[in-house]
Amino acid sequence: MSYMKHFLGEIETQISVLISYNSSFNMSDILSYTACRQLSQMFLAVFFFHSSEYVLAIVFHGSSNVTLKSLLISKNYVLAMLFSLMEYFVEIFFFPGLKEYWWISYIGLAMVIIGEIIRKLAIITAGQAFTHLIEVHHEEHHKLVTHGVYSCVRHPGYCGFLIWSVGTQIMLCNPISTIGFTIIVWRFFALRILYEEYLLRQFFGQQYEEYAQRVPSGVPFVE
């Protein structure tokens, strides 16, 4: 939770810097309808995503086996979100028209919702087999899940997270962060999938080979 306190504290600091930087700063520019709508959607999306991840982890694994890591809030993640908010405040101050492309913002909102649905379907379908940390040992309860959303993509959890994270930045009309999130999140999952697929082939052998041949990974350009 210290990350969240630091996160909110940094937001306040960055706003104060912007205000002191320009004495003619008009708070109504930041608290416009557009800003209030986009930022409220952003904070709601982030809160729901992480809180639901934690709750579902408890449901399937029990509270005694779940730590705050299930919130999926790391130092790098917090820094990325802080950068995206800094970009948003700078752009809405200097280029307010950039945030008024409603159709772009709505595409981002749709991506956030779609990504959230895919991610949560992956967790609910896999149940106890879904973990936030890669399993390096084949546990007895660990079965290869190939039904439901897993019949469409092999890694729906990663697919959903990628769509959701990029969607948050499109929703804010943040061009720099949209590109940055796309590259960073894609690279993270590309490397993670390579490692996870190696282990899955060790666990399930030919069964996984056949599954991988007929079902795409769910992350673009990663097979």
One Martini backbone bead per residue (centre of mass of N, CA, C, O) as a GRO file, in nm:
protein
  223
    1MET     BB    1   0.051   0.066  -0.010
    2SER     BB    2   0.295   0.263  -0.038
    3TYR     BB    3   0.265   0.307  -0.341
    4MET     BB    4  -0.005   0.463  -0.331
    5LYS     BB    5   0.095   0.700  -0.160
    6HIS     BB    6   0.318   0.780  -0.355
    7PHE     BB    7   0.138   0.821  -0.599
    8LEU     BB    8  -0.042   1.054  -0.480
    9GLY     BB    9   0.193   1.240  -0.397
   10GLU     BB   10   0.305   1.285  -0.687
   11ILE     BB   11   0.059   1.416  -0.806
   12GLU     BB   12   0.056   1.664  -0.622
   13THR     BB   13   0.338   1.762  -0.697
   14GLN     BB   14   0.294   1.801  -1.006
   15ILE     BB   15   0.070   2.010  -0.979
   16SER     BB   16   0.237   2.219  -0.820
   17VAL     BB   17   0.449   2.262  -1.040
   18LEU     BB   18   0.258   2.369  -1.257
   19ILE     BB   19   0.154   2.613  -1.097
   20SER     BB   20   0.438   2.748  -1.039
   21TYR     BB   21   0.534   2.772  -1.340
   22ASN     BB   22   0.243   2.925  -1.385
   23SER     BB   23   0.073   3.206  -1.282
   24SER     BB   24  -0.169   3.172  -1.513
   25PHE     BB   25  -0.300   2.943  -1.399
   26ASN     BB   26  -0.598   2.750  -1.468
   27MET     BB   27  -0.791   2.528  -1.297
   28SER     BB   28  -1.017   2.485  -1.514
   29ASP     BB   29  -0.835   2.327  -1.714
   30ILE     BB   30  -0.814   2.072  -1.529
   31LEU     BB   31  -1.138   2.090  -1.426
   32SER     BB   32  -1.265   1.986  -1.657
   33TYR     BB   33  -1.476   1.774  -1.798
   34THR     BB   34  -1.269   1.605  -1.947
   35ALA     BB   35  -1.075   1.553  -1.711
   36CYS     BB   36  -1.276   1.431  -1.512
   37ARG     BB   37  -1.362   1.196  -1.688
   38GLN     BB   38  -1.088   1.066  -1.760
   39LEU     BB   39  -0.971   1.038  -1.469
   40SER     BB   40  -1.205   0.879  -1.342
   41GLN     BB   41  -1.180   0.638  -1.534
   42MET     BB   42  -0.890   0.568  -1.464
   43PHE     BB   43  -0.918   0.522  -1.154
   44LEU     BB   44  -1.141   0.309  -1.178
   45ALA     BB   45  -0.986   0.106  -1.351
   46VAL     BB   46  -0.750   0.061  -1.154
   47PHE     BB   47  -0.908  -0.020  -0.903
   48PHE     BB   48  -1.066  -0.262  -1.022
   49PHE     BB   49  -0.838  -0.431  -1.128
   50HIS     BB   50  -0.675  -0.473  -0.856
   51SER     BB   51  -0.899  -0.557  -0.660
   52SER     BB   52  -1.001  -0.805  -0.828
   53GLU     BB   53  -0.739  -0.962  -0.825
   54TYR     BB   54  -0.732  -1.001  -0.517
   55VAL     BB   55  -1.007  -1.136  -0.475
   56LEU     BB   56  -0.964  -1.379  -0.669
   57ALA     BB   57  -0.719  -1.492  -0.524
   58ILE     BB   58  -0.872  -1.559  -0.264
   59VAL     BB   59  -1.093  -1.743  -0.380
   60PHE     BB   60  -0.877  -1.963  -0.514
   61HIS     BB   61  -0.632  -1.955  -0.264
   62GLY     BB   62  -0.662  -1.794  -0.025
   63SER     BB   63  -0.559  -1.572   0.215
   64SER     BB   64  -0.294  -1.733   0.310
   65ASN     BB   65  -0.183  -1.731  -0.017
   66VAL     BB   66  -0.200  -1.410  -0.012
   67THR     BB   67  -0.062  -1.115  -0.135
   68LEU     BB   68   0.011  -0.791  -0.242
   69LYS     BB   69   0.111  -0.895  -0.523
   70SER     BB   70  -0.189  -0.936  -0.635
   71LEU     BB   71  -0.212  -0.625  -0.720
   72LEU     BB   72   0.013  -0.551  -0.933
   73ILE     BB   73   0.220  -0.343  -0.766
   74SER     BB   74   0.490  -0.180  -0.882
   75LYS     BB   75   0.739   0.036  -0.924
   76ASN     BB   76   0.726   0.051  -1.237
   77TYR     BB   77   0.423   0.093  -1.252
   78VAL     BB   78   0.407   0.358  -1.097
   79LEU     BB   79   0.597   0.517  -1.283
   80ALA     BB   80   0.424   0.487  -1.538
   81MET     BB   81   0.170   0.628  -1.423
   82LEU     BB   82   0.307   0.896  -1.353
   83PHE     BB   83   0.389   0.966  -1.639
   84SER     BB   84   0.102   0.967  -1.761
   85LEU     BB   85  -0.001   1.199  -1.577
   86MET     BB   86   0.205   1.408  -1.653
   87GLU     BB   87   0.132   1.415  -1.948
   88TYR     BB   88  -0.160   1.498  -1.913
   89PHE     BB   89  -0.116   1.775  -1.767
   90VAL     BB   90   0.064   1.902  -1.980
   91GLU     BB   91  -0.133   1.874  -2.225
   92ILE     BB   92  -0.389   2.017  -2.098
   93PHE     BB   93  -0.234   2.288  -2.067
   94PHE     BB   94  -0.096   2.323  -2.367
   95PHE     BB   95  -0.305   2.087  -2.523
   96PRO     BB   96  -0.634   2.062  -2.486
   97GLY     BB   97  -0.731   1.954  -2.771
   98LEU     BB   98  -0.608   1.663  -2.745
   99LYS     BB   99  -0.854   1.572  -2.533
  100GLU     BB  100  -1.113   1.610  -2.757
  101TYR     BB  101  -1.099   1.312  -2.872
  102TRP     BB  102  -1.355   1.118  -2.819
  103TRP     BB  103  -1.318   0.867  -3.004
  104ILE     BB  104  -1.049   0.787  -2.876
  105SER     BB  105  -1.139   0.764  -2.581
  106TYR     BB  106  -1.358   0.542  -2.641
  107ILE     BB  107  -1.165   0.330  -2.741
  108GLY     BB  108  -1.013   0.305  -2.476
  109LEU     BB  109  -1.254   0.224  -2.302
  110ALA     BB  110  -1.318  -0.034  -2.461
  111MET     BB  111  -1.041  -0.168  -2.404
  112VAL     BB  112  -1.067  -0.178  -2.099
  113ILE     BB  113  -1.317  -0.360  -2.092
  114ILE     BB  114  -1.214  -0.594  -2.268
  115GLY     BB  115  -0.958  -0.656  -2.107
  116GLU     BB  116  -1.101  -0.717  -1.842
  117ILE     BB  117  -1.275  -0.952  -1.939
  118ILE     BB  118  -1.050  -1.138  -2.039
  119ARG     BB  119  -0.893  -1.155  -1.775
  120LYS     BB  120  -1.128  -1.264  -1.591
  121LEU     BB  121  -1.192  -1.513  -1.757
  122ALA     BB  122  -0.918  -1.645  -1.716
  123ILE     BB  123  -0.933  -1.673  -1.409
  124ILE     BB  124  -1.207  -1.823  -1.381
  125THR     BB  125  -1.143  -2.063  -1.569
  126ALA     BB  126  -0.874  -2.159  -1.421
  127GLY     BB  127  -0.852  -2.075  -1.131
  128GLN     BB  128  -0.615  -2.236  -0.953
  129ALA     BB  129  -0.419  -2.226  -1.212
  130PHE     BB  130  -0.411  -1.927  -1.150
  131THR     BB  131  -0.116  -1.719  -1.145
  132HIS     BB  132   0.106  -1.448  -1.085
  133LEU     BB  133   0.312  -1.672  -1.070
  134ILE     BB  134   0.529  -1.875  -1.202
  135GLU     BB  135   0.528  -2.211  -1.237
  136VAL     BB  136   0.808  -2.440  -1.173
  137HIS     BB  137   0.601  -2.653  -1.064
  138HIS     BB  138   0.412  -2.946  -1.080
  139GLU     BB  139   0.113  -2.944  -0.971
  140GLU     BB  140  -0.162  -3.134  -0.906
  141HIS     BB  141  -0.378  -2.892  -0.983
  142HIS     BB  142  -0.226  -2.859  -1.258
  143LYS     BB  143  -0.402  -2.787  -1.543
  144LEU     BB  144  -0.486  -2.794  -1.870
  145VAL     BB  145  -0.632  -2.517  -2.020
  146THR     BB  146  -0.879  -2.527  -2.319
  147HIS     BB  147  -1.124  -2.371  -2.239
  148GLY     BB  148  -1.297  -2.126  -2.342
  149VAL     BB  149  -1.083  -1.868  -2.376
  150TYR     BB  150  -0.850  -2.091  -2.431
  151SER     BB  151  -0.964  -2.162  -2.727
  152CYS     BB  152  -0.850  -1.880  -2.851
  153VAL     BB  153  -0.621  -1.836  -2.625
  154ARG     BB  154  -0.340  -1.910  -2.431
  155HIS     BB  155  -0.306  -1.588  -2.307
  156PRO     BB  156  -0.555  -1.405  -2.179
  157GLY     BB  157  -0.424  -1.249  -1.948
  158TYR     BB  158  -0.216  -1.095  -2.124
  159CYS     BB  159  -0.404  -0.986  -2.335
  160GLY     BB  160  -0.582  -0.820  -2.140
  161PHE     BB  161  -0.358  -0.644  -2.018
  162LEU     BB  162  -0.263  -0.512  -2.278
  163ILE     BB  163  -0.531  -0.381  -2.357
  164TRP     BB  164  -0.578  -0.226  -2.094
  165SER     BB  165  -0.316  -0.053  -2.071
  166VAL     BB  166  -0.341   0.089  -2.347
  167GLY     BB  167  -0.632   0.195  -2.304
  168THR     BB  168  -0.571   0.402  -2.079
  169GLN     BB  169  -0.407   0.595  -2.277
  170ILE     BB  170  -0.622   0.639  -2.494
  171MET     BB  171  -0.834   0.755  -2.298
  172LEU     BB  172  -0.623   1.007  -2.237
  173CYS     BB  173  -0.468   1.097  -2.490
  174ASN     BB  174  -0.164   0.949  -2.478
  175PRO     BB  175   0.082   0.918  -2.702
  176ILE     BB  176   0.342   0.841  -2.547
  177SER     BB  177   0.221   0.621  -2.353
  178THR     BB  178   0.104   0.440  -2.565
  179ILE     BB  179   0.376   0.356  -2.686
  180GLY     BB  180   0.520   0.273  -2.424
  181PHE     BB  181   0.321   0.057  -2.323
  182THR     BB  182   0.328  -0.124  -2.569
  183ILE     BB  183   0.629  -0.196  -2.559
  184ILE     BB  184   0.669  -0.283  -2.261
  185VAL     BB  185   0.438  -0.492  -2.229
  186TRP     BB  186   0.507  -0.668  -2.468
  187ARG     BB  187   0.795  -0.744  -2.382
  188PHE     BB  188   0.724  -0.875  -2.115
  189PHE     BB  189   0.535  -1.100  -2.237
  190ALA     BB  190   0.726  -1.223  -2.442
  191LEU     BB  191   0.929  -1.329  -2.228
  192ARG     BB  192   0.726  -1.480  -2.044
  193ILE     BB  193   0.616  -1.679  -2.254
  194LEU     BB  194   0.876  -1.829  -2.318
  195TYR     BB  195   0.909  -1.942  -2.030
  196GLU     BB  196   0.625  -2.069  -1.988
  197GLU     BB  197   0.631  -2.259  -2.236
  198TYR     BB  198   0.864  -2.430  -2.144
  199LEU     BB  199   0.720  -2.540  -1.889
  200LEU     BB  200   0.464  -2.655  -2.026
  201ARG     BB  201   0.622  -2.866  -2.193
  202GLN     BB  202   0.726  -3.013  -1.942
  203PHE     BB  203   0.444  -3.083  -1.815
  204PHE     BB  204   0.263  -3.169  -2.108
  205GLY     BB  205   0.394  -3.188  -2.374
  206GLN     BB  206   0.215  -3.291  -2.641
  207GLN     BB  207  -0.041  -3.151  -2.546
  208TYR     BB  208   0.079  -2.862  -2.578
  209GLU     BB  209   0.176  -2.871  -2.868
  210GLU     BB  210  -0.109  -2.903  -2.994
  211TYR     BB  211  -0.230  -2.651  -2.870
  212ALA     BB  212  -0.021  -2.440  -2.989
  213GLN     BB  213  -0.085  -2.501  -3.296
  214ARG     BB  214  -0.413  -2.409  -3.276
  215VAL     BB  215  -0.335  -2.170  -3.066
  216PRO     BB  216  -0.289  -1.860  -2.997
  217SER     BB  217  -0.141  -1.650  -2.767
  218GLY     BB  218  -0.260  -1.320  -2.779
  219VAL     BB  219   0.017  -1.197  -2.868
  220PRO     BB  220   0.160  -1.010  -3.079
  221PHE     BB  221   0.426  -1.179  -3.235
  222VAL     BB  222   0.360  -1.438  -3.046
  223GLU     BB  223   0.446  -1.808  -3.043
   0.00000   0.00000   0.00000
